[in-house]
Coordinates of C-alpha atoms and ligand atoms in Angstrom, one line a residue:
X15 CA -157.2 80.1 122.4
X16 CA -159.6 80.1 119.4
X17 CA -158.8 82.0 116.2
X18 CA -160.8 85.2 117.1
X19 CA -159.2 85.3 120.6
X20 CA -155.8 85.0 118.9
X21 CA -156.5 87.9 116.6
X22 CA -157.9 90.0 119.4
X23 CA -154.8 89.3 121.5
X24 CA -152.0 89.6 119.0
X25 CA -153.4 91.0 115.7
X26 CA -156.1 93.6 116.5
X27 CA -155.3 96.0 113.7
X28 CA -153.1 98.1 114.0
X29 CA -151.8 96.7 117.3
X30 CA -149.7 93.7 116.3
X31 CA -147.5 91.8 118.8
X32 CA -145.8 88.5 118.6
X33 CA -146.6 85.9 121.3
X34 CA -143.7 85.3 123.7
X35 CA -142.6 82.3 125.8
X36 CA -142.3 78.7 125.0
X37 CA -146.0 77.7 124.6
X38 CA -147.1 77.0 121.0
X39 CA -150.1 78.6 119.4
X40 CA -149.5 76.9 116.0
X41 CA -149.0 73.1 115.6
X42 CA -145.2 73.2 115.7
X43 CA -142.3 75.6 116.0
X44 CA -141.9 75.4 112.2
X45 CA -145.1 77.4 111.8
X46 CA -145.0 79.2 115.2
X47 CA -141.7 80.8 114.0
X48 CA -143.0 82.5 110.8
X49 CA -146.2 83.4 112.7
X50 CA -144.3 85.2 115.4
X51 CA -141.9 86.9 113.0
X52 CA -144.7 88.1 110.8
X53 CA -146.5 89.7 113.8
X54 CA -143.2 91.0 115.0
X55 CA -142.5 92.7 111.7
X56 CA -145.8 94.7 112.3
X57 CA -145.3 95.5 115.9
X58 CA -145.4 99.2 116.5
X59 CA -141.9 99.1 118.1
X60 CA -140.6 97.6 114.8
X61 CA -142.7 98.8 111.9
X62 CA -142.7 102.3 110.6
X63 CA -146.4 102.4 109.9
X64 CA -148.5 99.4 111.1
X65 CA -151.8 101.1 110.1
X66 CA -150.8 100.5 106.4
X67 CA -148.9 97.2 107.2
X68 CA -145.7 99.1 106.2
X69 CA -142.6 97.8 107.9
X70 CA -139.8 100.0 106.4
X71 CA -138.3 101.2 103.1
X72 CA -141.0 103.6 101.9
X73 CA -143.9 101.2 101.3
X74 CA -142.4 97.8 102.1
X75 CA -145.3 95.7 103.5
X76 CA -145.5 92.4 105.4
X77 CA -148.9 91.5 104.0
X78 CA -151.2 92.8 101.3
X79 CA -154.1 94.1 103.4
X80 CA -155.8 93.3 106.8
X81 CA -158.0 90.5 105.4
X82 CA -155.0 88.8 103.7
X83 CA -153.0 89.1 106.8
X84 CA -155.7 87.4 108.9
X85 CA -155.9 84.6 106.4
X86 CA -152.1 84.1 106.5
X87 CA -152.3 84.0 110.4
X88 CA -155.1 81.4 110.2
X89 CA -153.2 79.2 107.8
X90 CA -150.1 79.3 109.9
X91 CA -152.0 78.4 113.0
X92 CA -153.4 75.2 111.4
X93 CA -150.7 74.1 108.9
X94 CA -149.0 70.8 109.6
X95 CA -145.4 69.6 108.8
X96 CA -146.4 67.8 105.6
X97 CA -147.7 70.9 103.9
X98 CA -146.4 74.4 102.9
X99 CA -148.2 77.7 102.5
X100 CA -147.9 79.7 99.3
X101 CA -147.9 83.5 99.7
X102 CA -148.2 85.6 96.6
X103 CA -147.5 89.3 97.2
X104 CA -148.7 89.2 100.8
X105 CA -151.7 87.0 100.3
X106 CA -152.1 83.3 101.1
X107 CA -153.1 81.6 97.8
X108 CA -152.7 77.9 98.4
X109 CA -151.3 74.9 100.3
X110 CA -149.0 72.3 98.7
X111 CA -147.9 68.9 99.8
X112 CA -144.4 68.8 101.0
X113 CA -142.5 67.1 103.9
X114 CA -141.1 68.0 107.4
X115 CA -137.7 69.2 106.1
X116 CA -139.2 71.4 103.4
X117 CA -139.9 75.2 103.9
X118 CA -143.2 75.7 105.6
X119 CA -143.8 79.0 103.7
X120 CA -142.9 79.8 100.1
X121 CA -143.2 83.5 99.4
X122 CA -143.1 85.5 96.1
X123 CA -143.4 89.3 96.3
X124 CA -143.8 92.0 93.7
X125 CA -142.4 90.0 90.8
X126 CA -143.3 91.2 87.3
X127 CA -142.3 90.0 83.9
X128 CA -139.3 92.2 82.9
X129 CA -141.0 94.3 80.2
X130 CA -143.8 95.3 82.7
X131 CA -141.4 95.8 85.6
X132 CA -141.9 99.4 86.3
X133 CA -143.6 101.5 89.1
X134 CA -146.5 102.6 86.8
X135 CA -147.6 99.0 86.1
X136 CA -147.0 98.0 89.7
X137 CA -149.0 100.9 91.1
X138 CA -151.9 99.9 88.8
X139 CA -151.9 96.4 90.1
X140 CA -151.5 97.6 93.7
X141 CA -154.5 99.9 93.3
X142 CA -156.5 96.9 92.0
X143 CA -155.5 94.9 95.1
X144 CA -153.4 92.4 93.2
X145 CA -149.9 93.1 94.6
X146 CA -147.9 94.7 97.4
X147 CA -144.3 95.9 97.6
X148 CA -142.3 93.5 99.7
X149 CA -139.0 95.5 99.9
X150 CA -136.5 93.0 101.3
X151 CA -137.1 91.8 104.8
X152 CA -140.6 93.4 105.1
X153 CA -142.4 90.9 102.9
X154 CA -140.2 88.0 104.0
X155 CA -140.8 88.5 107.7
X156 CA -137.3 88.9 109.1
X157 CA -137.1 92.6 109.7
X158 CA -135.7 93.3 113.2
X159 CA -135.9 97.1 113.4
X160 CA -133.1 99.5 112.8
X161 CA -130.6 97.1 114.4
X162 CA -130.9 95.0 111.3
X163 CA -129.2 97.6 109.2
X164 CA -127.0 99.0 112.0
X165 CA -124.3 96.4 111.6
X166 CA -124.2 96.8 107.8
X167 CA -124.1 100.5 108.2
X168 CA -121.4 100.3 110.8
X169 CA -119.4 97.8 108.6
X170 CA -119.6 100.3 105.7
X171 CA -118.6 103.3 107.8
X172 CA -115.7 101.4 109.3
X173 CA -114.6 100.3 105.8
X174 CA -114.7 103.9 104.8
X175 CA -112.8 104.9 107.9
X176 CA -110.0 102.4 107.0
X177 CA -109.9 103.3 103.4
X178 CA -109.9 107.1 103.6
X179 CA -109.2 108.2 107.2
X180 CA -106.4 106.0 108.5
X181 CA -109.0 104.2 110.5
X182 CA -109.7 107.2 112.7
X183 CA -112.9 109.3 112.5
X184 CA -112.0 111.8 115.2
X185 CA -112.9 115.4 114.2
X186 CA -114.7 114.0 111.1
X187 CA -118.2 115.0 110.0
X188 CA -120.6 112.5 108.3
X189 CA -123.7 114.0 106.7
X190 CA -126.6 112.0 105.3
X191 CA -130.3 112.4 104.4
X192 CA -133.2 110.2 105.6
X193 CA -133.7 108.9 109.1
X194 CA -136.4 106.3 108.4
X195 CA -136.6 102.6 109.1
X196 CA -133.1 101.8 107.7
X197 CA -131.6 105.3 107.5
X198 CA -132.3 105.7 111.2
X199 CA -129.4 103.3 111.9
X200 CA -126.9 105.9 110.5
X201 CA -126.5 108.2 113.5
X202 CA -125.7 105.3 115.9
X203 CA -123.5 103.5 113.4
X204 CA -121.6 106.8 112.7
X205 CA -121.1 107.6 116.4
X206 CA -120.1 104.0 117.2
X207 CA -117.5 104.3 114.4
X208 CA -116.3 107.6 116.1
X209 CA -117.7 110.3 113.7
X210 CA -119.8 113.4 114.3
X211 CA -123.1 112.9 112.5
X212 CA -125.6 115.3 110.9
X213 CA -128.7 113.6 109.6
X214 CA -131.5 115.4 107.8
X215 CA -135.1 114.3 107.6
X216 CA -138.1 116.3 106.4
X217 CA -140.4 114.4 108.8
X218 CA -139.9 115.2 112.5
X219 CA -141.7 112.0 113.6
X220 CA -139.0 109.9 112.1
X221 CA -136.3 111.7 114.1
X222 CA -138.3 111.5 117.3
X223 CA -138.5 107.7 116.8
X224 CA -134.7 107.5 116.7
X225 CA -134.5 109.6 119.9
X226 CA -136.9 107.3 121.7
X227 CA -134.8 104.2 120.7
X228 CA -131.5 105.9 121.6
X229 CA -130.2 105.8 118.0
X230 CA -129.7 109.6 117.8
X231 CA -128.6 112.1 120.4
X232 CA -130.4 115.4 119.5
X233 CA -133.2 116.8 117.3
X234 CA -133.1 120.3 115.9
X235 CA -135.6 122.4 113.9
X236 CA -133.0 125.0 113.1
X237 CA -130.1 124.7 110.6
X238 CA -128.1 127.2 112.5
X239 CA -128.5 125.4 115.8
X240 CA -127.7 122.0 114.3
X241 CA -124.6 123.3 112.6
X242 CA -123.4 125.0 115.7
X243 CA -123.8 121.8 117.7
X244 CA -121.9 119.6 115.2
X245 CA -119.1 122.1 114.6
X246 CA -118.5 122.5 118.3
X247 CA -118.4 118.7 118.7
X248 CA -116.1 118.3 115.7
X249 CA -113.7 120.9 117.0
X250 CA -113.6 119.4 120.5
X251 CA -113.3 115.8 119.2
X252 CA -116.6 114.9 120.8
X253 CA -118.8 112.3 119.2
X254 CA -122.5 113.3 118.8
X255 CA -125.4 112.9 116.4
X256 CA -127.9 115.5 115.4
X257 CA -131.1 115.1 113.4
X258 CA -132.2 118.2 111.6
X259 CA -135.8 118.6 110.4
X260 CA -135.3 119.9 106.9
X261 CA -135.1 119.1 103.2
X262 CA -131.7 117.4 102.5
X263 CA -131.2 119.4 99.3
X264 CA -131.7 122.7 101.1
X265 CA -129.3 121.6 103.8
X266 CA -126.5 120.6 101.4
X267 CA -127.0 123.9 99.6
X268 CA -126.6 125.8 103.0
X269 CA -123.5 123.7 103.9
X270 CA -121.9 124.6 100.5
X271 CA -122.7 128.3 101.0
X272 CA -121.3 128.2 104.5
X273 CA -118.2 126.3 103.3
X274 CA -118.9 123.4 105.7
X275 CA -117.6 120.4 103.7
X276 CA -118.6 117.1 105.2
X277 CA -115.8 114.6 105.4
X278 CA -118.2 111.8 104.4
X279 CA -121.4 112.3 102.5
X280 CA -124.1 109.8 101.6
X281 CA -127.9 109.5 101.6
X282 CA -130.7 107.2 102.7
X283 CA -133.9 109.0 101.7
X284 CA -136.3 106.5 100.0
X285 CA -135.1 107.8 96.6
X286 CA -135.9 104.4 95.0
X287 CA -139.6 105.4 95.2
X288 CA -140.2 108.9 93.8
X289 CA -143.9 108.8 94.6
X290 CA -144.1 107.5 98.1
X291 CA -140.5 107.6 99.3
X292 CA -138.9 111.0 98.4
X293 CA -140.4 114.4 99.4
X294 CA -139.8 117.0 96.8
X295 CA -138.0 120.2 97.6
X296 CA -139.8 123.5 98.3
X297 CA -143.1 122.1 99.6
X298 CA -144.1 121.3 103.2
X299 CA -144.6 117.7 104.2
X300 CA -148.4 118.3 104.5
X301 CA -148.5 119.8 101.0
X302 CA -146.5 116.9 99.6
X303 CA -148.9 114.4 101.1
X304 CA -151.8 116.3 99.5
X305 CA -150.1 116.5 96.1
X306 CA -149.2 112.8 96.2
X307 CA -152.9 112.0 96.3
X308 CA -154.2 114.7 94.0
X309 CA -151.6 114.6 91.2
X310 CA -149.2 111.6 91.4
X311 CA -147.6 112.4 88.0
X312 CA -146.8 116.0 89.0
X313 CA -145.5 114.7 92.4
X314 CA -143.2 112.2 90.7
X315 CA -141.9 114.9 88.3
X316 CA -141.1 117.3 91.2
X317 CA -139.5 114.5 93.1
X318 CA -137.1 113.5 90.3
X319 CA -136.1 117.1 89.7
X320 CA -135.4 117.5 93.4
X321 CA -133.3 114.4 93.3
X322 CA -131.4 115.8 90.4
X323 CA -130.6 118.9 92.4
X324 CA -129.8 116.8 95.5
X325 CA -127.3 114.6 93.6
X326 CA -125.9 117.7 91.9
X327 CA -125.1 119.2 95.3
X328 CA -123.5 116.0 96.4
X329 CA -121.3 116.1 93.3
X330 CA -120.3 119.7 94.2
X331 CA -119.4 118.7 97.8
X332 CA -117.4 115.7 96.4
X333 CA -115.4 118.2 94.2
X334 CA -114.8 120.1 97.4
X335 CA -113.4 117.0 99.2
X336 CA -116.3 115.0 100.7
X337 CA -115.9 111.2 100.4
X338 CA -119.2 110.7 98.7
X339 CA -121.1 107.5 98.0
X340 CA -124.5 106.2 97.1
X341 CA -125.9 104.1 99.9
X342 CA -128.1 101.8 98.0
X343 CA -131.3 103.8 97.4
X344 CA -131.0 104.3 93.6
X345 CA -130.6 108.1 94.1
X346 CA -128.2 108.3 91.2
X347 CA -130.6 106.7 88.7
X348 CA -133.5 108.8 89.8
X349 CA -131.4 111.9 89.7
X350 CA -130.1 111.1 86.2
X351 CA -133.7 110.6 85.0
X352 CA -134.6 113.9 86.7
X353 CA -132.0 115.8 84.8
X354 CA -128.5 115.4 86.4
X355 CA -126.4 113.8 83.7
X356 CA -123.4 113.3 85.9
X357 CA -125.3 111.6 88.8
X358 CA -123.2 108.4 88.4
X359 CA -120.0 110.4 89.0
X360 CA -120.0 109.3 92.6
X361 CA -119.6 105.6 93.5
X362 CA -122.0 103.0 95.0
X363 CA -121.1 101.6 98.4
X364 CA -120.7 98.0 97.3
X365 CA -117.8 98.3 94.8
X366 CA -116.3 101.0 97.1
X367 CA -116.4 99.1 100.4
X368 CA -118.3 95.8 100.6
X369 CA -117.4 93.6 97.7
X370 CA -114.3 92.0 99.3
X371 CA -116.5 90.9 102.2
X372 CA -118.9 89.3 99.7
X373 CA -116.0 87.4 98.2
X374 CA -115.5 85.6 101.6
X375 CA -119.2 84.8 101.8
X376 CA -119.7 87.5 104.4
X377 CA -123.0 89.2 104.9
X378 CA -125.7 90.3 107.4
X379 CA -126.4 87.1 109.4
X380 CA -129.1 87.8 112.0
X381 CA -131.2 85.9 114.6
X382 CA -134.1 86.5 116.9
X383 CA -135.2 84.9 120.2
X384 CA -138.7 83.7 119.9
X385 CA -139.0 83.6 123.7
X386 CA -139.0 87.4 123.7
X387 CA -136.4 87.3 126.5
X388 CA -133.4 89.6 126.0
X389 CA -131.3 87.2 128.2
X390 CA -131.6 84.7 125.3
X391 CA -129.8 87.1 123.0
X392 CA -127.1 87.8 125.6
X393 CA -126.6 84.0 125.9
X394 CA -126.1 83.8 122.1
X395 CA -123.7 86.8 122.2
X396 CA -121.6 85.0 124.9
X397 CA -121.7 81.7 123.1
X398 CA -120.4 83.4 119.9
X399 CA -117.6 85.2 121.7
X400 CA -116.5 81.9 123.2
X401 CA -116.8 80.0 119.9
X402 CA -114.9 82.6 117.7
X403 CA -112.1 83.9 120.0
X404 CA -110.0 84.9 116.9
X405 CA -112.8 87.0 115.3
X406 CA -111.9 90.3 117.0
X407 CA -114.1 92.6 114.8
X408 CA -117.1 90.4 115.6
X409 CA -116.3 90.4 119.4
X410 CA -115.8 94.1 119.3
X411 CA -119.2 94.6 117.6
X412 CA -121.1 92.2 119.9
X413 CA -119.8 94.0 123.0
X414 CA -120.7 97.4 121.6
X415 CA -124.1 96.1 120.4
X416 CA -124.8 94.6 123.9
X417 CA -124.1 97.9 125.5
X418 CA -125.8 100.3 123.1
X419 CA -128.6 98.7 121.3
X420 CA -132.1 98.7 122.7
X421 CA -134.2 95.9 121.2
X422 CA -137.3 96.6 119.2
X423 CA -139.9 93.8 119.3
X424 CA -138.6 90.3 119.7
X425 CA -134.9 90.6 120.9
X426 CA -132.6 90.1 118.0
X427 CA -129.0 90.4 117.0
X428 CA -127.1 90.8 113.8
X429 CA -123.4 90.4 112.9
X430 CA -121.7 89.8 109.6
X431 CA -120.4 86.3 109.3
X432 CA -118.8 84.4 106.4
X433 CA -118.5 80.9 104.9
X434 CA -118.1 78.3 107.6
X435 CA -118.8 80.8 110.4
X436 CA -122.5 80.9 109.7
X437 CA -123.0 77.1 109.8
X438 CA -120.9 76.9 113.0
X439 CA -123.0 79.7 114.6
X440 CA -126.3 78.1 113.5
X441 CA -125.5 74.7 115.0
X442 CA -124.3 76.4 118.2
X443 CA -127.7 78.1 118.5
X444 CA -129.5 74.9 117.9
X445 CA -127.5 73.3 120.7
X446 CA -128.4 76.2 123.0
X447 CA -132.0 75.4 122.4
X448 CA -131.5 71.6 122.7
X449 CA -129.8 72.0 126.1
X450 CA -132.3 74.5 127.4
X451 CA -129.7 77.3 127.7
X452 CA -132.2 79.6 125.9
X453 CA -135.9 79.5 126.8
X454 CA -137.4 78.9 123.3
X455 CA -136.3 78.3 119.7
X456 CA -134.3 80.9 117.7
X457 CA -134.7 81.9 114.1
X458 CA -131.7 82.6 111.9
X459 CA -132.0 84.6 108.7
X460 CA -130.4 87.5 106.8
X461 CA -131.1 90.6 104.8
X462 CA -131.6 90.0 101.0
X463 CA -128.6 92.4 100.7
X464 CA -126.1 89.5 100.9
X465 CA -123.2 88.0 99.0
X466 CA -125.1 85.6 96.7
X467 CA -128.8 86.4 97.0
X468 CA -129.3 89.5 94.9
X469 CA -129.0 91.0 91.4
X470 CA -129.1 94.7 91.7
X471 CA -126.9 96.5 89.1
X472 CA -127.0 99.9 90.9
X473 CA -126.2 98.4 94.2
X474 CA -125.0 94.9 95.3
X475 CA -123.9 93.9 91.8
X476 CA -122.7 97.3 90.5
X477 CA -119.6 97.2 88.3
X478 CA -119.0 93.4 88.6
X479 CA -115.6 92.5 87.2
X480 CA -117.1 90.5 84.3
X481 CA -120.0 92.8 83.5
X482 CA -122.6 90.4 84.8
X483 CA -124.3 93.0 87.0
X484 CA -127.9 92.3 85.7
X485 CA -127.7 88.5 85.6
X486 CA -130.5 87.4 88.0
X487 CA -129.9 83.6 87.6
X488 CA -127.8 83.9 90.8
X489 CA -130.6 84.9 93.3
X490 CA -132.8 82.3 91.7
X491 CA -130.1 79.6 92.3
X492 CA -129.9 80.9 95.8
X493 CA -133.6 80.6 96.3
X494 CA -133.6 77.0 94.9
X495 CA -130.6 76.0 97.0
X496 CA -132.1 77.2 100.2
X497 CA -135.5 75.6 99.4
X498 CA -133.8 72.3 98.6
X499 CA -131.6 72.6 101.7
X500 CA -134.6 73.0 104.0
X501 CA -134.9 76.6 105.1
X502 CA -138.1 77.2 107.2
X503 CA -139.3 79.9 104.9
X504 CA -138.0 81.3 101.7
X505 CA -138.9 84.2 99.5
X506 CA -138.2 85.8 96.1
X507 CA -138.8 89.5 95.6
X508 CA -138.4 92.1 92.9
X509 CA -137.5 95.8 93.3
X510 CA -136.2 95.8 96.9
X511 CA -133.8 98.6 97.9
X512 CA -133.7 100.3 94.5
X513 CA -137.3 100.0 93.2
X514 CA -139.2 98.3 90.4
X515 CA -137.2 97.1 87.5
X516 CA -133.8 97.4 89.2
X517 CA -133.4 94.3 91.4
X518 CA -134.3 90.7 92.1
X519 CA -133.4 89.0 95.3
X520 CA -134.0 86.0 97.6
X521 CA -134.5 85.6 101.3
X522 CA -134.4 82.8 103.7
X523 CA -135.0 82.0 107.4
X524 CA -134.1 78.8 109.1
X525 CA -135.3 77.6 112.5
X526 CA -133.2 76.3 115.4
X527 CA -135.6 74.4 117.6
X528 CA -133.0 72.1 119.1
X529 CA -134.0 69.0 117.0
X530 CA -131.9 66.8 114.8
X531 CA -134.1 67.8 111.9
X532 CA -133.2 71.5 112.5
X533 CA -129.5 70.7 112.8
X534 CA -129.6 68.9 109.4
X535 CA -131.5 71.8 107.8
X536 CA -129.2 74.5 109.4
X537 CA -126.1 72.6 108.2
X538 CA -127.3 72.5 104.6
X539 CA -128.8 76.0 104.4
X540 CA -126.0 77.8 106.2
X541 CA -123.5 76.1 103.9
X542 CA -125.5 76.7 100.7
X543 CA -126.4 80.3 101.3
X544 CA -122.9 81.9 101.6
X545 CA -121.6 79.3 99.1
X546 CA -123.7 81.0 96.5
X547 CA -121.9 84.3 97.1
X548 CA -118.6 82.6 96.7
X549 CA -119.6 80.8 93.5
X550 CA -121.1 84.0 92.1
X551 CA -117.9 86.1 92.8
X552 CA -115.5 83.3 91.8
X553 CA -117.4 83.0 88.5
X554 CA -117.1 86.8 88.0
X555 CA -113.3 86.6 88.3
X556 CA -112.6 87.8 91.9
X557 CA -109.4 86.2 93.2
X558 CA -110.4 86.5 96.8
X559 CA -113.6 84.5 96.1
X560 CA -111.5 81.8 94.3
X561 CA -109.1 81.6 97.3
X562 CA -112.2 81.2 99.6
X563 CA -113.5 78.5 97.2
X564 CA -110.3 76.6 97.5
X565 CA -110.1 77.1 101.3
X566 CA -113.4 75.4 101.7
X567 CA -112.9 72.8 99.0
X568 CA -115.9 74.0 97.0
X569 CA -114.5 73.4 93.5
X570 CA -116.5 71.5 91.0
X571 CA -115.5 67.7 91.1
X572 CA -112.5 66.7 89.0
X573 CA -112.6 63.0 89.1
X574 CA -115.1 61.0 87.0
X575 CA -116.1 57.9 88.9
X576 CA -119.4 56.0 88.7
Ligands
NAD630 P1 -138.0 105.1 104.9 O1 -139.0 105.4 103.8 O2 -138.4 104.5 106.2 O3 -137.2 106.5 105.2 C1 -136.9 107.4 104.3 C2 -136.8 108.8 105.0 O4 -136.4 109.8 104.0 C3 -138.1 109.2 105.5 O5 -138.0 109.4 106.9 C4 -138.4 110.5 104.8 O6 -139.1 111.5 105.6 C5 -137.1 111.0 104.4 N1 -137.1 111.9 103.3 C6 -137.7 111.8 102.1 N2 -137.5 112.8 101.3 C7 -136.7 113.7 102.0 C8 -136.0 114.9 101.7 N3 -136.2 115.5 100.5 N4 -135.3 115.5 102.6 C9 -135.1 114.9 103.8 N5 -135.6 113.7 104.1 C10 -136.4 113.1 103.2 O7 -136.8 104.2 104.2 P2 -135.6 103.4 104.8 O8 -136.1 102.1 105.2 O9 -134.9 104.2 105.8 O10 -134.7 103.2 103.5 C11 -134.1 104.3 102.9 C12 -133.5 104.0 101.6 O11 -132.3 103.2 101.8 C13 -134.4 103.2 100.7 O12 -134.3 103.6 99.4 C14 -133.9 101.8 100.9 O13 -134.2 101.0 99.8 C15 -132.4 102.0 101.0 N6 -131.7 101.0 101.7 C16 -130.4 100.9 101.7 C17 -129.8 99.8 102.4 C18 -128.3 99.6 102.4 O14 -127.8 98.7 103.0 N7 -127.6 100.4 101.8 C19 -130.5 98.9 103.1 C20 -131.9 99.1 103.2 C21 -132.5 100.1 102.5

C-alpha cells in the first residue's frame, strides 16, 4: 500500500482507524506500534472529537493539525530502527540517530518556560499554529477510551468506601459533574463499587456516548425525574446510574434546597480549562459556544465565577455531611481565583485516597492488543490471574472488567500494579507474543498520573510530607530513566489534568513484540518506572515507600569498591 492509499484507508480525516492484524505497514513493530496507537487515539470510538483531533480532557490533542498528523504518519511508516522521530507539540520536527533499543519516538508537548506558563500565552501560540495541548495520554498516544480511567476511578471510589463507609456503598448516593472522556468512567466505576450514581453534564451528546458504550444506565432531561429515579434506587438498595442534562451548579443548588445530601460528592468537569472546558452557569450550551468565540475574556470570567459558586455549593454540602473531594481537575484553584476564598477547604483525592498506593509503586498500568482481537486481551487477563493468584483485588477487577467493559478502538485493559508486578506482567505478555498465544504484539504503557512521573501540586503531589509538591525534577528523572531504559516512545508534557502552569509530567510506552530485545527493554523500563515513584516518596519521608525500597533492595549502594 502506498502512502496515499494508507491515508485513504486509515486516516481520511476525520475517520481515523488503526490497522488490525499481524501484517506490518511500517518497517518494524517498533514503529507500527506508535502508528497504530496514534490512529487509535483518534478513532471515533475512542476520541471525543476527531474533527479537531481532540482525544479527551477538554482540548487534549494527538497531533497539532491535519497536515502535521499526516507528516507524523509518513515518518513512522518509513523510520528504521537506527533513528528516532522528534515530535514537538504534535508536529514532526526532526529525526535523530539512535539505536535499536532506543525509543523510536521522543515527544514534548505544551512545555513553556515557567514565567510564560499560562493559558493566555499558550492560547496565543496555539492560535499562531505553534503549539497544541497534549493533556496526558492524548499527545502521548496511549489513551484507551473511558476504560483507561475506569480502573483509577474505581480504585478511588473503593478507597473512599473503605475509609468512610465500612467498605459498603449500599444505599449510598454519589454525585458528580462532567461525563466527558474521563468523567464518563464515573457512572460505571460507581455502580461497580456498589453506589447509586447521579452524574450531571450540560452536553447531552456526552451522556449519550456513555449510554452507547454501556457506561451509564439512564439519561434524563428533568431534575425531578432524575432525582426520583435515584432516590427510589437508593431506598431499595438497587444500584443504578443516571446522567442528568443540566448545569452542575444548578443541580447542587437544587439538591441543597431539597435536602438531598449526597453521601459522596466530587467533580470531573474540565475545570482546568475555563475557556474550553467549563461551561458557565445561566447560559445555554449554544450561547456558551458563541460567547467563547466572540468574547473569550468575558467567557473566562463567567466561567471562573460559576466555578466559585459551584465549589461554594460543594462546601455547603460538605458541611451537611457529604464526603467531598476534588478529583483532579483543578476546580479548587479556579474557584479560588473566581472568588471562593475557602475553595481549598475540601481535600484533593491523592492525599485523601491514593498516596499509599503510590508509595508501593502502584499506578495505572495498561496495555493494548495491536491485533485488534478482543481474545488477545482475554488471554492476557487469564495469564495475569494465573500469574498473580494472591492478588485478589486485581483478580476481582479483571473478572468484573471482562464482564462489563465494552472495548473502544483497539482492545485494551488497565489494572493498577506495583513495583515488581509490572515487570513480571510485561515479561509475561512478551512471552505470550513470542509463543504465539496472542495474534500480534502488545503495547504496555500507563497514564501520566502515576507514582513517579508527575509534579502537580493541586493533584498528584498535593500536600507532600516534605513540602516538595512543586519540584518537577522527578518527572524529568522519570523521563530520562525510561528513555535510557529503552521505552518504545516517551513524552514530556506540561499542564495535563490541571492546566497551564500547574503540572509537568512524563509518559512512556514499551512494546512487547516477543523478541529478546523487547524483553530487555521491558525489564529495565518496568523496573525504572515504578522505582521512580518509590524513590520520590521515600525521599519525601513516607515510611511505606521506605519499606518498599528495602523490600526490593533499591537502596543507594553502601560499599565502596572499585
Ligand atoms: P471532557 O472535556 O471530555 O469532559 C468535561 C465535561 O464537563 C464535558 O462533557 C462538559 O460538557 C462538562 N461540563 C462543563 N461544564 C459543565 C457544567 N457547568 N455543568 C455540567 N457539565 C459541565 O474532560 P474529561 O476528559 O472528562 O476530564 C475532566 C476533568 O477531569 C479534566 O479537568 C481532567 O483534567 C480531569 N481528569 C482527572 C483525572 C483523575 O484521575 N482524577 C484523570 C483525567 C482527567
